[in-house]
Coordinates of C-alpha atoms and ligand atoms in Angstrom, one line a residue:
M1 CA 149.5 67.8 -7.4
P2 CA 147.6 69.6 -10.1
N3 CA 148.3 73.4 -10.5
R4 CA 145.8 75.5 -8.6
F5 CA 145.5 78.0 -11.4
S6 CA 145.9 77.8 -15.1
R7 CA 148.2 80.4 -16.6
R8 CA 145.2 82.3 -18.0
E9 CA 143.4 82.2 -14.7
F10 CA 146.5 83.4 -13.0
A11 CA 146.9 86.3 -15.4
K12 CA 143.3 87.3 -14.8
L13 CA 143.8 87.1 -11.1
A14 CA 147.0 89.3 -11.3
G15 CA 145.0 91.9 -13.2
S16 CA 146.1 91.3 -16.7
A17 CA 149.1 89.6 -18.5
A18 CA 150.3 93.0 -19.6
L19 CA 150.9 94.0 -15.9
V20 CA 153.4 91.2 -15.4
P21 CA 156.4 93.1 -16.7
A22 CA 155.6 95.9 -14.4
I23 CA 155.8 93.7 -11.4
V24 CA 159.1 92.2 -12.2
P25 CA 161.3 94.8 -10.5
A26 CA 158.9 94.8 -7.5
L27 CA 159.3 91.0 -7.2
V28 CA 163.0 91.3 -7.3
S29 CA 163.1 94.0 -4.6
A30 CA 160.7 92.0 -2.4
E31 CA 162.9 89.0 -2.6
T32 CA 166.0 90.9 -1.6
S33 CA 164.5 93.3 0.9
P34 CA 166.1 93.4 4.3
N35 CA 164.9 90.8 6.8
L36 CA 163.6 92.9 9.7
H37 CA 163.8 90.3 12.4
P38 CA 166.1 91.5 15.2
N39 CA 168.2 88.3 15.1
A40 CA 168.4 88.4 11.3
P41 CA 171.9 87.5 9.9
A42 CA 173.9 90.4 8.5
P43 CA 173.0 91.3 4.9
R44 CA 175.0 89.3 2.4
H45 CA 177.0 92.1 1.0
F46 CA 180.3 91.8 -1.0
P47 CA 183.3 93.9 -0.2
T48 CA 183.3 97.5 -1.4
G49 CA 184.8 97.7 -4.9
F50 CA 183.9 94.1 -5.8
L51 CA 183.9 93.9 -9.5
W52 CA 180.6 92.7 -11.0
G53 CA 181.1 91.8 -14.6
S54 CA 179.9 89.7 -17.5
A55 CA 181.8 87.9 -20.2
T56 CA 181.7 86.9 -23.9
A57 CA 184.2 85.6 -26.5
S58 CA 185.0 86.8 -30.0
Y59 CA 183.8 83.9 -32.1
Q60 CA 180.7 83.4 -30.0
V61 CA 179.4 87.0 -30.5
E62 CA 181.2 89.0 -33.2
G63 CA 180.2 87.6 -36.5
A64 CA 181.7 89.7 -39.4
V65 CA 184.1 86.8 -40.0
K66 CA 185.2 88.1 -43.4
E67 CA 185.4 91.8 -42.6
D68 CA 188.3 94.2 -42.3
G69 CA 191.0 91.6 -43.1
R70 CA 190.1 88.9 -40.6
G71 CA 191.7 85.6 -41.5
P72 CA 189.8 82.2 -41.1
S73 CA 190.0 80.4 -37.8
I74 CA 189.7 76.7 -37.0
W75 CA 186.1 77.4 -35.8
D76 CA 185.2 78.8 -39.3
T77 CA 186.5 75.6 -40.8
F78 CA 185.0 73.3 -38.2
S79 CA 181.5 74.9 -38.1
H80 CA 181.3 74.9 -41.9
T81 CA 182.1 71.1 -42.0
P82 CA 178.8 69.2 -42.4
G83 CA 177.7 67.3 -39.3
K84 CA 180.1 69.0 -36.8
T85 CA 177.7 71.4 -35.1
N86 CA 174.1 71.4 -34.0
N87 CA 171.9 72.4 -37.0
G88 CA 175.1 73.2 -38.9
D89 CA 175.2 76.5 -37.0
T90 CA 178.2 78.7 -37.5
G91 CA 179.5 81.9 -36.0
D92 CA 179.3 83.8 -39.3
V93 CA 176.9 86.3 -37.9
A94 CA 176.5 85.3 -34.3
D95 CA 175.3 88.4 -32.3
D96 CA 176.6 90.8 -34.9
H97 CA 178.5 92.3 -32.0
Y98 CA 181.2 93.6 -34.4
H99 CA 178.7 96.1 -35.7
R100 CA 176.6 96.5 -32.6
Y101 CA 179.2 96.8 -29.9
K102 CA 178.0 100.3 -29.0
E103 CA 174.5 99.1 -28.4
D104 CA 175.9 96.2 -26.4
V105 CA 177.9 98.5 -24.2
Q106 CA 174.7 100.3 -23.4
I107 CA 173.2 97.0 -22.3
M108 CA 176.1 96.6 -20.0
K109 CA 175.7 100.1 -18.7
A110 CA 172.0 99.5 -18.0
L111 CA 173.0 96.4 -15.9
G112 CA 175.4 98.5 -13.9
L113 CA 178.4 96.4 -14.9
K114 CA 181.7 97.5 -13.5
T115 CA 183.7 95.3 -15.8
Y116 CA 183.4 93.4 -19.1
R117 CA 185.5 90.4 -20.2
F118 CA 185.9 90.0 -23.9
S119 CA 188.3 88.1 -26.1
I120 CA 190.4 89.2 -29.1
A121 CA 190.2 87.1 -32.2
W122 CA 193.8 86.3 -33.0
P123 CA 193.0 86.0 -36.8
R124 CA 191.8 89.6 -36.8
I125 CA 195.2 90.8 -35.6
F126 CA 197.4 88.3 -37.4
P127 CA 195.3 86.8 -40.2
Q128 CA 198.0 84.2 -40.9
G129 CA 198.7 83.7 -37.2
T130 CA 202.2 85.4 -37.5
G131 CA 203.8 87.9 -39.8
T132 CA 202.3 91.3 -40.7
P133 CA 199.6 92.5 -38.3
N134 CA 196.3 93.8 -39.7
P135 CA 195.7 97.3 -38.3
K136 CA 192.0 97.2 -38.9
G137 CA 191.7 94.2 -36.6
L138 CA 193.3 96.0 -33.7
D139 CA 191.3 99.1 -34.4
F140 CA 188.0 97.3 -33.6
Y141 CA 189.2 96.3 -30.1
S142 CA 190.7 99.8 -29.6
R143 CA 187.2 101.3 -30.3
L144 CA 185.5 98.7 -28.1
V145 CA 187.9 99.5 -25.2
D146 CA 187.3 103.3 -25.7
E147 CA 183.6 102.7 -25.6
L148 CA 183.8 100.7 -22.4
L149 CA 185.9 103.2 -20.7
A150 CA 183.7 106.1 -21.8
N151 CA 180.8 104.3 -20.1
G152 CA 182.7 103.6 -16.9
I153 CA 183.3 99.8 -17.6
Q154 CA 186.8 98.3 -17.0
P155 CA 187.9 96.1 -19.9
Y156 CA 189.3 92.6 -19.0
C157 CA 190.8 91.1 -22.1
T158 CA 191.4 87.5 -23.0
L159 CA 193.9 86.8 -25.7
F160 CA 192.9 83.3 -26.8
H161 CA 189.3 82.0 -26.6
W162 CA 189.7 79.1 -29.0
D163 CA 189.6 80.8 -32.4
L164 CA 193.1 79.7 -33.6
P165 CA 194.1 81.1 -37.0
Q166 CA 193.5 78.3 -39.5
A167 CA 196.9 79.1 -41.1
L168 CA 198.6 77.9 -37.9
E169 CA 196.5 74.8 -37.7
D170 CA 197.6 74.0 -41.2
K171 CA 201.1 73.9 -39.8
G172 CA 200.3 71.6 -36.9
G173 CA 198.3 73.9 -34.7
W174 CA 198.8 73.2 -31.0
Q175 CA 200.6 70.0 -31.8
S176 CA 203.5 72.3 -32.8
R177 CA 205.7 74.2 -30.3
D178 CA 205.8 77.0 -32.9
T179 CA 202.2 77.8 -32.1
S180 CA 203.2 78.6 -28.5
E181 CA 205.9 81.0 -29.8
A182 CA 203.4 82.5 -32.2
F183 CA 200.9 83.1 -29.4
A184 CA 203.6 84.9 -27.3
N185 CA 204.4 87.1 -30.3
Y186 CA 200.7 88.0 -30.8
A187 CA 200.1 88.5 -27.0
G188 CA 203.0 90.9 -26.8
Y189 CA 201.8 92.9 -29.8
V190 CA 198.3 93.3 -28.4
A191 CA 199.6 94.2 -24.9
Q192 CA 201.9 96.8 -26.4
H193 CA 199.0 98.5 -28.2
L194 CA 196.2 98.2 -25.7
S195 CA 197.9 98.3 -22.3
D196 CA 197.6 102.1 -22.2
R197 CA 193.9 101.4 -21.5
V198 CA 193.5 97.7 -20.7
K199 CA 195.0 96.9 -17.3
H200 CA 194.1 93.1 -17.1
F201 CA 195.0 90.5 -19.7
M202 CA 194.2 86.8 -19.6
T203 CA 196.4 84.6 -21.8
L204 CA 194.3 81.5 -22.6
N205 CA 190.7 80.6 -21.9
E206 CA 190.0 77.1 -20.7
M207 CA 193.0 75.1 -21.8
R208 CA 191.4 72.0 -20.4
S209 CA 188.4 72.4 -22.7
F210 CA 190.0 73.4 -26.0
V211 CA 192.7 70.7 -25.7
D212 CA 190.6 67.8 -24.4
I213 CA 187.5 68.5 -26.4
G214 CA 189.2 69.7 -29.6
Y215 CA 192.3 67.4 -29.8
R216 CA 191.3 64.3 -27.8
D217 CA 187.5 64.0 -28.1
G218 CA 187.1 65.6 -31.6
R219 CA 183.9 67.3 -30.7
H220 CA 185.3 70.9 -31.0
A221 CA 187.6 72.4 -33.5
P222 CA 189.9 71.2 -35.0
G223 CA 188.0 67.9 -34.4
L224 CA 191.0 65.7 -33.8
T225 CA 191.1 62.4 -31.8
L226 CA 194.8 62.2 -31.0
S227 CA 196.6 59.5 -29.1
P228 CA 197.3 60.1 -25.4
A229 CA 201.0 61.0 -26.0
K230 CA 200.0 63.6 -28.6
V231 CA 197.3 65.0 -26.4
N232 CA 199.8 65.4 -23.6
Q233 CA 202.1 67.3 -25.9
V234 CA 199.3 69.6 -27.0
R235 CA 198.6 70.3 -23.3
H236 CA 202.2 71.1 -22.8
H237 CA 202.2 73.5 -25.8
A238 CA 199.1 75.2 -24.3
V239 CA 200.6 75.8 -20.9
L240 CA 203.9 76.8 -22.6
A241 CA 202.0 79.4 -24.7
H242 CA 200.5 80.7 -21.5
G243 CA 204.0 81.0 -19.9
L244 CA 205.7 82.6 -23.0
G245 CA 202.7 84.8 -23.3
V246 CA 203.1 86.1 -19.7
Q247 CA 206.7 86.9 -20.5
A248 CA 205.9 88.7 -23.7
I249 CA 203.1 90.7 -22.1
R250 CA 205.5 91.8 -19.3
A251 CA 208.1 92.7 -21.9
H252 CA 205.8 94.9 -24.0
A253 CA 203.0 96.2 -21.8
K254 CA 202.9 99.4 -19.8
A255 CA 204.1 99.2 -16.2
G256 CA 201.3 98.2 -13.9
T257 CA 199.6 95.8 -16.4
K258 CA 198.3 92.7 -14.7
V259 CA 198.5 89.2 -16.3
G260 CA 196.6 86.1 -15.5
L261 CA 194.5 83.4 -17.2
A262 CA 191.0 82.0 -17.3
E263 CA 191.1 78.3 -16.6
N264 CA 188.2 75.8 -16.0
A265 CA 190.1 73.9 -13.4
E266 CA 188.2 70.7 -12.5
T267 CA 186.3 72.0 -9.4
C268 CA 186.7 69.2 -6.8
V269 CA 184.1 69.5 -4.1
P270 CA 184.2 67.4 -0.9
V271 CA 181.1 65.2 -1.0
I272 CA 180.5 66.0 2.6
E273 CA 182.2 68.8 4.4
T274 CA 184.2 66.8 6.9
P275 CA 188.0 67.3 7.4
E276 CA 188.9 64.0 5.7
H277 CA 186.8 64.7 2.6
I278 CA 188.0 68.3 2.4
A279 CA 191.6 67.1 2.5
A280 CA 190.8 64.6 -0.2
A281 CA 189.2 67.3 -2.4
A282 CA 192.4 69.5 -2.0
K283 CA 194.5 66.6 -3.2
A284 CA 192.1 65.9 -6.0
Y285 CA 192.1 69.5 -7.1
R286 CA 195.9 69.5 -7.4
E287 CA 196.1 66.2 -9.3
T288 CA 193.2 66.4 -11.6
N289 CA 194.5 69.8 -12.8
A290 CA 198.1 68.6 -13.0
G291 CA 198.4 69.1 -16.8
Y292 CA 197.1 72.6 -16.6
L293 CA 196.6 74.9 -13.6
T294 CA 198.9 73.0 -11.3
A295 CA 201.7 73.0 -13.8
I296 CA 201.3 76.8 -14.2
M297 CA 201.1 77.5 -10.4
E298 CA 204.0 75.2 -9.5
G299 CA 206.2 75.3 -12.7
R300 CA 206.4 71.5 -12.7
Y301 CA 204.3 68.5 -13.5
T302 CA 203.4 66.5 -10.4
D303 CA 205.1 63.1 -9.9
A304 CA 201.7 61.4 -10.0
Y305 CA 200.9 63.1 -13.4
L306 CA 204.2 62.0 -15.0
A307 CA 204.0 58.5 -13.5
H308 CA 200.4 58.1 -14.7
A309 CA 201.4 59.3 -18.2
G310 CA 204.4 56.9 -18.3
A311 CA 205.7 56.6 -21.9
D312 CA 203.0 59.1 -23.0
A313 CA 204.3 61.9 -20.9
P314 CA 205.0 65.2 -22.7
K315 CA 208.5 66.1 -23.8
F316 CA 209.7 69.2 -22.1
T317 CA 212.8 71.1 -21.0
P318 CA 213.6 72.7 -17.6
E319 CA 213.6 76.1 -19.3
E320 CA 210.1 75.5 -20.6
M321 CA 208.9 74.6 -17.1
T322 CA 210.3 77.8 -15.7
A323 CA 208.5 79.8 -18.4
I324 CA 205.3 77.9 -17.6
G325 CA 205.6 78.8 -14.0
S326 CA 206.2 82.5 -14.7
P327 CA 204.6 84.4 -11.8
I328 CA 201.2 85.8 -12.6
D329 CA 199.2 88.5 -10.9
F330 CA 195.8 86.8 -10.7
V331 CA 194.0 83.6 -11.4
G332 CA 190.7 83.5 -13.2
L333 CA 188.5 80.4 -12.7
N334 CA 185.6 79.5 -14.9
I335 CA 183.3 77.5 -12.7
Y336 CA 180.1 75.8 -13.7
A337 CA 179.7 72.2 -12.4
P338 CA 181.1 70.4 -9.4
H339 CA 183.2 67.3 -9.4
Y340 CA 182.3 65.5 -6.1
V341 CA 185.2 63.8 -4.4
R342 CA 185.5 61.6 -1.3
A343 CA 188.4 60.4 0.9
D344 CA 189.7 57.0 -0.2
D345 CA 192.2 54.5 1.1
S346 CA 194.1 54.3 -2.2
A347 CA 197.5 55.8 -2.6
A348 CA 196.0 58.9 -4.2
G349 CA 193.8 59.4 -1.1
F350 CA 190.8 60.5 -3.1
A351 CA 188.1 59.1 -5.4
S352 CA 185.5 60.5 -7.6
V353 CA 181.9 60.1 -6.6
P354 CA 179.7 59.1 -9.6
M355 CA 176.9 61.4 -10.4
P356 CA 173.4 59.8 -10.0
S357 CA 171.3 60.1 -13.1
S358 CA 168.7 62.1 -11.1
F359 CA 171.3 64.8 -10.3
P360 CA 169.8 68.2 -11.2
H361 CA 171.4 69.9 -14.2
M362 CA 170.7 72.9 -16.5
M363 CA 169.9 72.6 -20.2
S364 CA 173.4 71.4 -21.1
S365 CA 173.6 67.9 -19.8
W366 CA 177.1 68.4 -18.5
L367 CA 176.0 71.4 -16.4
N368 CA 175.2 69.7 -13.1
T369 CA 174.2 72.3 -10.5
G370 CA 176.3 72.2 -7.4
P371 CA 176.4 75.7 -6.1
E372 CA 179.1 74.9 -3.6
A373 CA 181.5 74.7 -6.5
L374 CA 181.7 78.4 -6.3
Y375 CA 182.9 78.1 -2.7
W376 CA 185.3 75.3 -2.9
G377 CA 186.8 76.2 -6.3
P378 CA 188.3 79.6 -5.2
K379 CA 188.9 78.3 -1.7
L380 CA 191.0 75.3 -2.6
A381 CA 192.9 77.1 -5.3
S382 CA 193.9 79.9 -3.0
Q383 CA 194.8 77.5 -0.2
L384 CA 196.9 75.3 -2.4
W385 CA 198.9 78.1 -4.1
G386 CA 198.5 81.1 -1.9
I387 CA 196.9 83.1 -4.7
G388 CA 196.4 86.7 -3.7
E389 CA 193.9 87.8 -6.4
L390 CA 191.2 85.6 -7.9
Y391 CA 188.3 86.2 -10.2
I392 CA 185.4 84.0 -11.2
T393 CA 186.0 84.7 -14.9
E394 CA 182.9 82.7 -15.9
N395 CA 179.8 81.3 -14.2
G396 CA 176.3 80.9 -15.7
A397 CA 173.8 78.5 -17.0
S398 CA 172.0 77.3 -20.2
A399 CA 168.2 77.2 -20.0
A400 CA 165.3 76.6 -22.3
D401 CA 164.3 80.2 -22.4
T402 CA 161.0 81.0 -24.0
L403 CA 159.5 84.3 -24.8
T404 CA 156.1 84.6 -23.2
P405 CA 153.2 86.4 -24.9
D406 CA 154.0 89.5 -22.8
G407 CA 157.4 89.6 -24.4
Q408 CA 159.3 88.6 -21.3
I409 CA 161.7 85.7 -20.5
Y410 CA 161.0 84.4 -17.0
D411 CA 164.2 82.3 -16.7
I412 CA 163.6 81.4 -13.0
D413 CA 165.8 78.3 -13.4
R414 CA 168.8 80.6 -14.3
V415 CA 167.9 83.0 -11.5
M416 CA 167.8 80.1 -9.0
Y417 CA 171.2 78.9 -10.3
L418 CA 172.8 82.3 -10.0
R419 CA 171.3 83.0 -6.6
N420 CA 172.5 79.7 -5.2
Y421 CA 176.0 80.0 -6.7
L422 CA 176.4 83.6 -5.6
T423 CA 175.4 82.6 -2.1
Q424 CA 178.3 80.2 -2.0
L425 CA 180.6 82.8 -3.5
H426 CA 179.6 85.1 -0.8
R427 CA 180.4 82.4 1.7
A428 CA 184.0 82.2 0.3
V429 CA 184.5 86.0 0.2
S430 CA 183.2 86.3 3.8
E431 CA 185.9 83.9 4.9
G432 CA 188.6 86.0 3.2
V433 CA 189.1 84.1 0.0
P434 CA 190.5 86.8 -2.2
V435 CA 187.9 86.8 -5.0
R436 CA 187.9 90.3 -6.4
G437 CA 185.3 90.0 -9.1
Y438 CA 182.7 87.8 -10.8
F439 CA 181.9 87.6 -14.6
C440 CA 178.5 86.2 -15.4
W441 CA 178.5 84.0 -18.6
S442 CA 177.1 85.4 -20.6
L443 CA 176.0 89.0 -21.3
M444 CA 173.7 87.7 -24.1
D445 CA 172.8 84.4 -25.8
N446 CA 175.5 83.5 -28.3
Y447 CA 177.1 80.8 -30.4
E448 CA 177.5 77.9 -27.9
W449 CA 180.2 76.2 -30.0
A450 CA 179.2 72.7 -31.3
D451 CA 175.8 73.1 -29.6
G452 CA 175.1 76.1 -31.8
Y453 CA 172.4 78.7 -30.9
S454 CA 169.9 76.3 -29.2
Y455 CA 171.7 76.4 -25.9
R456 CA 171.2 79.8 -24.5
F457 CA 173.5 81.1 -21.8
G458 CA 172.7 84.8 -21.9
I459 CA 171.0 87.0 -19.3
H460 CA 169.8 88.9 -22.4
Y461 CA 167.7 87.0 -24.9
V462 CA 168.8 87.4 -28.5
D463 CA 166.4 87.0 -31.3
F464 CA 168.9 85.8 -33.9
K465 CA 166.6 86.8 -36.8
T466 CA 166.3 90.5 -35.8
Q467 CA 169.3 90.7 -33.4
K468 CA 167.0 92.3 -30.8
R469 CA 168.3 91.9 -27.2
T470 CA 165.8 91.6 -24.4
P471 CA 166.8 91.4 -20.7
K472 CA 165.6 88.2 -19.1
L473 CA 164.5 88.0 -15.5
S474 CA 168.0 87.0 -14.7
A475 CA 169.3 90.3 -16.0
H476 CA 166.9 92.1 -13.7
F477 CA 168.1 89.9 -10.8
Y478 CA 171.7 90.5 -11.7
R479 CA 171.2 94.3 -11.9
E480 CA 169.7 94.2 -8.4
V481 CA 172.7 92.2 -7.1
I482 CA 175.1 94.7 -8.6
S483 CA 173.2 97.8 -7.3
R484 CA 173.0 96.3 -3.8
N485 CA 176.5 94.9 -4.1
G486 CA 175.1 91.7 -2.6
L487 CA 172.3 89.3 -2.2
A488 CA 170.3 91.2 0.4
Ligands
NOJ1 C1 183.1 78.0 -21.1 C2 183.6 78.7 -22.4 O1 184.7 79.5 -22.0 C3 182.6 79.4 -23.1 O2 183.1 79.8 -24.3 C4 181.3 78.6 -23.1 O3 180.3 79.2 -23.9 C5 180.8 78.4 -21.7 N1 181.8 77.6 -21.0 C6 179.5 77.6 -21.7 O4 179.7 76.4 -22.2

């Protein structure tokens, strides 16, 4: 069907294009205004104190890669290697957040954020990965934390979001057990110095991504395509780093500090919500995450994981498995796309459902939109392991954002994505799944790894030439969600 009005005609009808920004808040309010019908369902509010947040990561936003004694990371090396990233984009400048963090905290404040998740660049703290710490590196994060607290925003700190010091990679990187030890040393040092003000630390971000994409597929730093046996050993060193990191943080942090992680566990979703498919999804959740989250929650590799790996299984000791299973205070889940699963007669009891090519997705081709992932992810994890405190440490969407002549970004696709996912999160929370907070990825457009700057995930648009930040429609939407503590 043809459009009834051309854009120009519509603008004329609405008064003038210049009026459009003024109607944005009104549109958002109308959409979320209470339904007045007497039989209307209860408003979709979240529990009092629910922590609404947003997230970024050091290499994706900071820039200033050579300042104040920062050492090179594997992402500096990788992004400067011709052909490795879209357009040859690097994180050299990124969002220049290193210099603009005060302005960025004001953006957070304007949104009404209760919390902000950021990561620390390991090579700013230990430029060589180990050895003598660099006080100027820590000082940046100390100032950032002070700025957040002064504006009423709780800092949630990730210790490793993929920017491994190059000096460690030169000695084997995550293929070497020494890197797990070095991580623990670094984590303990940071916790010792920041835990007077930071109460929540996450060890590693998305082990499944940085290991599988970086060491198996070669599409992320350090760009290796290792054999299955070596990849399994890298996985083991990642979960071991987490476990040793938990122990080091407990040993060095102030009493009351909470420790967790932010993992993108494969989010298995029952293809139809019947008991048999739900049971299959629970089994699938445990087994597809056996090398990562399951190992951490259970302190062991599942029998099926070891049997499947056979001769390629990782080498490990009982002491290491105990460290890996160190009790944690909370689990953070990064949830974007669903993995649909069905019941199956095989020994495993489940099978993956292939994605039809027509399945809707956001700009990143991997980002299939299945909002119920935000229901089943936390629900299955909490049921499987009796987790008492969960966070959605990332959720968000890439979109082909364009600035319209009125200077706005009407990212209605991202708004649709967020609204639908948050509706499913509300469903989980209403059933008592203990999700305490949600971090929208991302506060602003940033360096999307090998995809460079063309894939925008922010709710603030960043003009990378001028560094100007502009709230998109999704930022207005999210601000309304936060101020109402819910979707209605
Ligand atoms: C997860 C990663 O943690 C983050 O760095 C990345 O930008 C988003 N997913 C989007 O791909």
